[in-house]
Amino acid sequence: MTSTLGYAILAVLARGERTGYEIAAAMRRPVSYFWTARHSQIHAELQKLATGGLVAFDARHGPGPQDKKVYRLTAEGGDALRVWVTEPPRERPERDELVLKTYASWLADPGLVRRLFAEQLRVHEERLAEYEREEELFEGPPDPGDPRFGNYATLRCGLGYERHRAEWCRWMVAQLSASL
Amino acid sequence: MTSTLGYAILAVLARGERTGYEIAAAMRRPVSYFWTARHSQIHAELQKLATGGLVAFDARHGPGPQDKKVYRLTAEGGDALRVWVTEPPRERPERDELVLKTYASWLADPGLVRRLFAEQLRVHEERLAEYEREEELFEGPPDPGDPRFGNYATLRCGLGYERHRAEWCRWMVAQLSASL
DNA sequence: CCAGACTATGTCACTTCTGACATAGTCTGA
DNA sequence: TCAGACTATGTCAGAAGTGACATAGTCTGG
């Protein structure tokens, strides 16, 4: 019933109470890179979750025309999250624009394709460096029962991903250099 | 103007003429794992592309109530595709349900989380074996001007991705085993 | 000979996500 | 003191994607 975005919000609220604005910030890279949404979607989803009784909020005086709402997980919300966590994820279709461009790259000028991948390589190397800096803040993997284990494990995934991606870009650049 | 799905269809048609049905099949794993869509979306997009003059078709007698339509790339379609290929890809938000579950995994029973990752590990190892079998059909990387270069390069990406993913799952299983 | 798979195109309601618009208080540094 | 960034919530039109429904000919194996 609850959408994946709903569980993403519950997962953030499991760490402590937050406003919608703070949830949106928490879901942005590089802090917690797992599921992103615009604030417009988050506010809408929070309303659904509140209706369903999975979250609750206190309205407090805030900036802007409306009160600010500090959301927290309810007992039902916590239960729903815990059940969902260990269910197998549904297969999401892979939609990767760079891979698609690669598939069609034989049509284009190799010099331009090479430049595209050189740029992408730089992006991934920078992101990798950023993640490595963040990893140093941990002193080894936290215990699997510690909330920080979630952060560390997703960071590990990101590190592996960026390494794989950078390596692939390097391979592409090498292939395209050989043919020039 | 044209959506990414539109370019995905153009990229398939660049290899030769196809019916909508065949395009849908080509975009399914494991043959060409880059961008997927249901036939309902593909038929709708083909109509838009035809209206825009990027593809053309011949109607031929086919099964079912309608004629079958064999689509091909027009000169305009080819030009549009070639221009698009070397433009930097727009950043797509990362939405990975397994990573999200990982982020919330500290809440759940470690034994169940471990099982989840053991299952995922098996999935990735199987997919890796499948890709490796497919790689053997190539005798080294084709020339970057060869259409098969597109297939080979996307396969390389898939191989790297599955290796990274499997390694991460193995690490997760090890973490969760240590704590039992 | 017939069931079931495969080929083939299409519509439609619905969910998800994006990007723009709207509003307004607080805090910080030049 | 004033611009600009940050905090904060919301609406809405539209694009993108899903899953079910509808229809019907051909081909293959039991």
mmCIF file of N, CA and C in Angstrom, chain B residues 3-84:
data_model
loop_
_atom_site.group_PDB
_atom_site.id
_atom_site.type_symbol
_atom_site.label_atom_id
_atom_site.label_comp_id
_atom_site.label_asym_id
_atom_site.label_seq_id
_atom_site.Cartn_x
_atom_site.Cartn_y
_atom_site.Cartn_z
ATOM 1 N N SER B 3 12.007 12.628 -25.604
ATOM 2 C CA SER B 3 12.339 12.048 -24.303
ATOM 3 C C SER B 3 13.470 11.038 -24.460
ATOM 4 N N THR B 4 14.058 10.642 -23.326
ATOM 5 C CA THR B 4 15.141 9.652 -23.370
ATOM 6 C C THR B 4 14.646 8.352 -23.982
ATOM 7 N N LEU B 5 13.389 7.997 -23.660
ATOM 8 C CA LEU B 5 12.817 6.794 -24.263
ATOM 9 C C LEU B 5 12.836 6.895 -25.784
ATOM 10 N N GLY B 6 12.533 8.095 -26.297
ATOM 11 C CA GLY B 6 12.565 8.314 -27.741
ATOM 12 C C GLY B 6 13.937 8.002 -28.314
ATOM 13 N N TYR B 7 15.002 8.469 -27.636
ATOM 14 C CA TYR B 7 16.354 8.195 -28.107
ATOM 15 C C TYR B 7 16.694 6.714 -27.994
ATOM 16 N N ALA B 8 16.169 6.067 -26.959
ATOM 17 C CA ALA B 8 16.395 4.625 -26.804
ATOM 18 C C ALA B 8 15.834 3.874 -28.006
ATOM 19 N N ILE B 9 14.644 4.298 -28.439
ATOM 20 C CA ILE B 9 14.012 3.666 -29.597
ATOM 21 C C ILE B 9 14.817 3.963 -30.860
ATOM 22 N N LEU B 10 15.258 5.209 -31.009
ATOM 23 C CA LEU B 10 16.073 5.578 -32.176
ATOM 24 C C LEU B 10 17.359 4.743 -32.200
ATOM 25 N N ALA B 11 17.943 4.523 -31.011
ATOM 26 C CA ALA B 11 19.193 3.761 -30.928
ATOM 27 C C ALA B 11 18.998 2.318 -31.383
ATOM 28 N N VAL B 12 17.840 1.756 -31.073
ATOM 29 C CA VAL B 12 17.547 0.393 -31.515
ATOM 30 C C VAL B 12 17.327 0.380 -33.027
ATOM 31 N N LEU B 13 16.593 1.372 -33.517
ATOM 32 C CA LEU B 13 16.291 1.425 -34.950
ATOM 33 C C LEU B 13 17.529 1.721 -35.796
ATOM 34 N N ALA B 14 18.563 2.299 -35.151
ATOM 35 C CA ALA B 14 19.812 2.566 -35.873
ATOM 36 C C ALA B 14 20.481 1.265 -36.323
ATOM 37 N N ARG B 15 20.124 0.151 -35.665
ATOM 38 C CA ARG B 15 20.678 -1.155 -36.049
ATOM 39 C C ARG B 15 19.923 -1.791 -37.209
ATOM 40 N N GLY B 16 18.712 -1.292 -37.501
ATOM 41 C CA GLY B 16 17.914 -1.886 -38.569
ATOM 42 C C GLY B 16 16.448 -1.694 -38.286
ATOM 43 N N GLU B 17 15.605 -1.956 -39.264
ATOM 44 C CA GLU B 17 14.185 -1.725 -39.057
ATOM 45 C C GLU B 17 13.591 -2.792 -38.149
ATOM 46 N N ARG B 18 12.589 -2.362 -37.391
ATOM 47 C CA ARG B 18 11.977 -3.216 -36.372
ATOM 48 C C ARG B 18 10.503 -2.839 -36.207
ATOM 49 N N THR B 19 9.708 -3.800 -35.749
ATOM 50 C CA THR B 19 8.343 -3.487 -35.324
ATOM 51 C C THR B 19 8.411 -3.014 -33.863
ATOM 52 N N GLY B 20 7.343 -2.420 -33.386
ATOM 53 C CA GLY B 20 7.275 -1.992 -31.991
ATOM 54 C C GLY B 20 7.509 -3.161 -31.050
ATOM 55 N N TYR B 21 6.961 -4.271 -31.408
ATOM 56 C CA TYR B 21 7.112 -5.492 -30.608
ATOM 57 C C TYR B 21 8.574 -5.896 -30.501
ATOM 58 N N GLU B 22 9.277 -5.833 -31.627
ATOM 59 C CA GLU B 22 10.688 -6.222 -31.640
ATOM 60 C C GLU B 22 11.543 -5.233 -30.848
ATOM 61 N N ILE B 23 11.179 -3.947 -30.886
ATOM 62 C CA ILE B 23 11.906 -2.937 -30.111
ATOM 63 C C ILE B 23 11.766 -3.249 -28.619
ATOM 64 N N ALA B 24 10.537 -3.565 -28.208
ATOM 65 C CA ALA B 24 10.291 -3.906 -26.805
ATOM 66 C C ALA B 24 11.138 -5.103 -26.391
ATOM 67 N N ALA B 25 11.232 -6.108 -27.279
ATOM 68 C CA ALA B 25 12.021 -7.310 -26.983
ATOM 69 C C ALA B 25 13.505 -6.968 -26.896
ATOM 70 N N ALA B 26 13.982 -6.099 -27.781
ATOM 71 C CA ALA B 26 15.399 -5.727 -27.816
ATOM 72 C C ALA B 26 15.795 -4.970 -26.553
ATOM 73 N N MET B 27 14.834 -4.256 -25.968
ATOM 74 C CA MET B 27 15.133 -3.432 -24.806
ATOM 75 C C MET B 27 15.019 -4.199 -23.494
ATOM 76 N N ARG B 28 14.672 -5.477 -23.609
ATOM 77 C CA ARG B 28 14.561 -6.295 -22.403
ATOM 78 C C ARG B 28 15.881 -6.987 -22.137
ATOM 79 N N ARG B 29 16.159 -7.210 -20.871
ATOM 80 C CA ARG B 29 17.340 -7.964 -20.501
ATOM 81 C C ARG B 29 17.218 -9.382 -20.981
ATOM 82 N N PRO B 30 18.346 -10.096 -21.106
ATOM 83 C CA PRO B 30 19.703 -9.594 -20.955
ATOM 84 C C PRO B 30 20.312 -9.095 -22.255
ATOM 85 N N VAL B 31 19.558 -9.161 -23.309
ATOM 86 C CA VAL B 31 20.101 -8.828 -24.626
ATOM 87 C C VAL B 31 20.697 -7.416 -24.650
ATOM 88 N N SER B 32 19.904 -6.452 -24.307
ATOM 89 C CA SER B 32 20.397 -5.074 -24.338
ATOM 90 C C SER B 32 19.855 -4.341 -23.124
ATOM 91 N N TYR B 33 20.670 -4.322 -22.112
ATOM 92 C CA TYR B 33 20.245 -3.915 -20.793
ATOM 93 C C TYR B 33 20.623 -2.449 -20.593
ATOM 94 N N PHE B 34 19.786 -1.538 -21.011
ATOM 95 C CA PHE B 34 20.171 -0.124 -20.893
ATOM 96 C C PHE B 34 18.988 0.758 -20.545
ATOM 97 N N TRP B 35 17.829 0.463 -21.133
ATOM 98 C CA TRP B 35 16.645 1.268 -20.909
ATOM 99 C C TRP B 35 15.474 0.370 -21.226
ATOM 100 N N THR B 36 14.535 0.266 -20.327
ATOM 101 C CA THR B 36 13.411 -0.628 -20.586
ATOM 102 C C THR B 36 12.113 0.154 -20.644
ATOM 103 N N ALA B 37 11.142 -0.392 -21.312
ATOM 104 C CA ALA B 37 9.813 0.203 -21.385
ATOM 105 C C ALA B 37 8.833 -0.881 -21.778
ATOM 106 N N ARG B 38 7.589 -0.711 -21.373
ATOM 107 C CA ARG B 38 6.529 -1.637 -21.764
ATOM 108 C C ARG B 38 6.110 -1.316 -23.182
ATOM 109 N N HIS B 39 5.492 -2.290 -23.818
ATOM 110 C CA HIS B 39 5.075 -2.066 -25.202
ATOM 111 C C HIS B 39 4.067 -0.916 -25.284
ATOM 112 N N SER B 40 3.269 -0.742 -24.223
ATOM 113 C CA SER B 40 2.274 0.346 -24.247
ATOM 114 C C SER B 40 2.961 1.698 -24.409
ATOM 115 N N GLN B 41 4.090 1.851 -23.712
ATOM 116 C CA GLN B 41 4.822 3.113 -23.794
ATOM 117 C C GLN B 41 5.536 3.243 -25.128
ATOM 118 N N ILE B 42 6.071 2.138 -25.622
ATOM 119 C CA ILE B 42 6.825 2.150 -26.874
ATOM 120 C C ILE B 42 5.930 2.516 -28.057
ATOM 121 N N HIS B 43 4.741 1.926 -28.098
ATOM 122 C CA HIS B 43 3.833 2.248 -29.204
ATOM 123 C C HIS B 43 3.465 3.729 -29.182
ATOM 124 N N ALA B 44 3.201 4.239 -27.981
ATOM 125 C CA ALA B 44 2.843 5.658 -27.848
ATOM 126 C C ALA B 44 3.994 6.548 -28.309
ATOM 127 N N GLU B 45 5.212 6.184 -27.902
ATOM 128 C CA GLU B 45 6.387 6.985 -28.250
ATOM 129 C C GLU B 45 6.663 6.918 -29.753
ATOM 130 N N LEU B 46 6.457 5.749 -30.346
ATOM 131 C CA LEU B 46 6.670 5.606 -31.790
ATOM 132 C C LEU B 46 5.735 6.527 -32.568
ATOM 133 N N GLN B 47 4.526 6.680 -32.067
ATOM 134 C CA GLN B 47 3.574 7.581 -32.729
ATOM 135 C C GLN B 47 4.084 9.018 -32.676
ATOM 136 N N LYS B 48 4.630 9.406 -31.504
ATOM 137 C CA LYS B 48 5.186 10.760 -31.380
ATOM 138 C C LYS B 48 6.386 10.956 -32.314
ATOM 139 N N LEU B 49 7.261 9.945 -32.331
ATOM 140 C CA LEU B 49 8.460 10.041 -33.171
ATOM 141 C C LEU B 49 8.081 10.128 -34.650
ATOM 142 N N ALA B 50 7.048 9.373 -35.033
ATOM 143 C CA ALA B 50 6.590 9.396 -36.428
ATOM 144 C C ALA B 50 6.024 10.770 -36.770
ATOM 145 N N THR B 51 5.257 11.336 -35.840
ATOM 146 C CA THR B 51 4.695 12.679 -36.033
ATOM 147 C C THR B 51 5.817 13.711 -36.193
ATOM 148 N N GLY B 52 6.882 13.539 -35.402
ATOM 149 C CA GLY B 52 8.021 14.448 -35.467
ATOM 150 C C GLY B 52 8.945 14.186 -36.643
ATOM 151 N N GLY B 53 8.679 13.127 -37.402
ATOM 152 C CA GLY B 53 9.476 12.832 -38.585
ATOM 153 C C GLY B 53 10.809 12.159 -38.291
ATOM 154 N N LEU B 54 10.986 11.655 -37.070
ATOM 155 C CA LEU B 54 12.262 11.012 -36.725
ATOM 156 C C LEU B 54 12.286 9.533 -37.103
ATOM 157 N N VAL B 55 11.098 8.960 -37.231
ATOM 158 C CA VAL B 55 10.993 7.590 -37.742
ATOM 159 C C VAL B 55 9.896 7.547 -38.797
ATOM 160 N N ALA B 56 9.940 6.511 -39.638
ATOM 161 C CA ALA B 56 8.891 6.287 -40.632
ATOM 162 C C ALA B 56 8.562 4.803 -40.607
ATOM 163 N N PHE B 57 7.420 4.417 -41.179
ATOM 164 C CA PHE B 57 7.086 2.986 -41.156
ATOM 165 C C PHE B 57 6.343 2.562 -42.416
ATOM 166 N N ASP B 58 6.435 1.272 -42.684
ATOM 167 C CA ASP B 58 5.604 0.640 -43.698
ATOM 168 C C ASP B 58 4.622 -0.263 -42.987
ATOM 169 N N ALA B 59 3.346 -0.142 -43.329
ATOM 170 C CA ALA B 59 2.347 -1.040 -42.774
ATOM 171 C C ALA B 59 2.326 -2.300 -43.626
ATOM 172 N N ARG B 60 2.363 -3.449 -42.941
ATOM 173 C CA ARG B 60 2.274 -4.724 -43.654
ATOM 174 C C ARG B 60 1.245 -5.585 -42.964
ATOM 175 N N HIS B 61 0.739 -6.557 -43.701
ATOM 176 C CA HIS B 61 -0.245 -7.433 -43.090
ATOM 177 C C HIS B 61 0.392 -8.166 -41.918
ATOM 178 N N GLY B 62 -0.303 -8.146 -40.798
ATOM 179 C CA GLY B 62 0.233 -8.813 -39.604
ATOM 180 C C GLY B 62 -0.857 -9.503 -38.843
ATOM 181 N N PRO B 63 -0.471 -10.195 -37.763
ATOM 182 C CA PRO B 63 -1.461 -10.867 -36.938
ATOM 183 C C PRO B 63 -2.233 -9.811 -36.155
ATOM 184 N N GLY B 64 -3.373 -10.186 -35.657
ATOM 185 C CA GLY B 64 -4.148 -9.260 -34.844
ATOM 186 C C GLY B 64 -4.987 -8.335 -35.690
ATOM 187 N N PRO B 65 -5.770 -7.502 -35.012
ATOM 188 C CA PRO B 65 -6.736 -6.656 -35.714
ATOM 189 C C PRO B 65 -6.056 -5.581 -36.564
ATOM 190 N N GLN B 66 -4.861 -5.111 -36.151
ATOM 191 C CA GLN B 66 -4.185 -4.052 -36.900
ATOM 192 C C GLN B 66 -3.109 -4.614 -37.822
ATOM 193 N N ASP B 67 -2.727 -3.806 -38.803
ATOM 194 C CA ASP B 67 -1.555 -4.125 -39.608
ATOM 195 C C ASP B 67 -0.333 -4.044 -38.727
ATOM 196 N N LYS B 68 0.727 -4.766 -39.080
ATOM 197 C CA LYS B 68 1.970 -4.533 -38.343
ATOM 198 C C LYS B 68 2.730 -3.409 -39.034
ATOM 199 N N LYS B 69 3.508 -2.674 -38.254
ATOM 200 C CA LYS B 69 4.209 -1.506 -38.775
ATOM 201 C C LYS B 69 5.705 -1.710 -38.591
ATOM 202 N N VAL B 70 6.417 -1.716 -39.700
ATOM 203 C CA VAL B 70 7.866 -1.880 -39.619
ATOM 204 C C VAL B 70 8.488 -0.488 -39.658
ATOM 205 N N TYR B 71 9.096 -0.099 -38.518
ATOM 206 C CA TYR B 71 9.647 1.251 -38.383
ATOM 207 C C TYR B 71 11.101 1.293 -38.821
ATOM 208 N N ARG B 72 11.508 2.458 -39.314
ATOM 209 C CA ARG B 72 12.924 2.688 -39.638
ATOM 210 C C ARG B 72 13.279 4.121 -39.272
ATOM 211 N N LEU B 73 14.582 4.348 -39.081
ATOM 212 C CA LEU B 73 15.092 5.680 -38.776
ATOM 213 C C LEU B 73 15.048 6.535 -40.040
ATOM 214 N N THR B 74 14.612 7.791 -39.906
ATOM 215 C CA THR B 74 14.727 8.731 -41.033
ATOM 216 C C THR B 74 16.069 9.458 -40.912
ATOM 217 N N ALA B 75 16.424 10.235 -41.940
ATOM 218 C CA ALA B 75 17.678 11.006 -41.899
ATOM 219 C C ALA B 75 17.659 11.952 -40.701
ATOM 220 N N GLU B 76 16.518 12.605 -40.453
ATOM 221 C CA GLU B 76 16.381 13.517 -39.302
ATOM 222 C C GLU B 76 16.574 12.765 -37.984
ATOM 223 N N GLY B 77 15.991 11.565 -37.923
ATOM 224 C CA GLY B 77 16.117 10.746 -36.719
ATOM 225 C C GLY B 77 17.570 10.397 -36.457
ATOM 226 N N GLY B 78 18.285 10.027 -37.497
ATOM 227 C CA GLY B 78 19.703 9.685 -37.367
ATOM 228 C C GLY B 78 20.514 10.879 -36.887
ATOM 229 N N ASP B 79 20.230 12.044 -37.467
ATOM 230 C CA ASP B 79 20.937 13.268 -37.064
ATOM 231 C C ASP B 79 20.683 13.578 -35.589
ATOM 232 N N ALA B 80 19.405 13.520 -35.196
ATOM 233 C CA ALA B 80 19.032 13.832 -33.810
ATOM 234 C C ALA B 80 19.752 12.890 -32.845
ATOM 235 N N LEU B 81 19.795 11.616 -33.212
ATOM 236 C CA LEU B 81 20.440 10.613 -32.361
ATOM 237 C C LEU B 81 21.933 10.894 -32.232
ATOM 238 N N ARG B 82 22.583 11.185 -33.348
ATOM 239 C CA ARG B 82 24.026 11.440 -33.355
ATOM 240 C C ARG B 82 24.382 12.653 -32.500
ATOM 241 N N VAL B 83 23.553 13.676 -32.563
ATOM 242 C CA VAL B 83 23.798 14.881 -31.758
ATOM 243 C C VAL B 83 23.645 14.559 -30.273
ATOM 244 N N TRP B 84 22.569 13.846 -29.951
ATOM 245 C CA TRP B 84 22.255 13.525 -28.556
ATOM 246 C C TRP B 84 23.335 12.672 -27.891
#
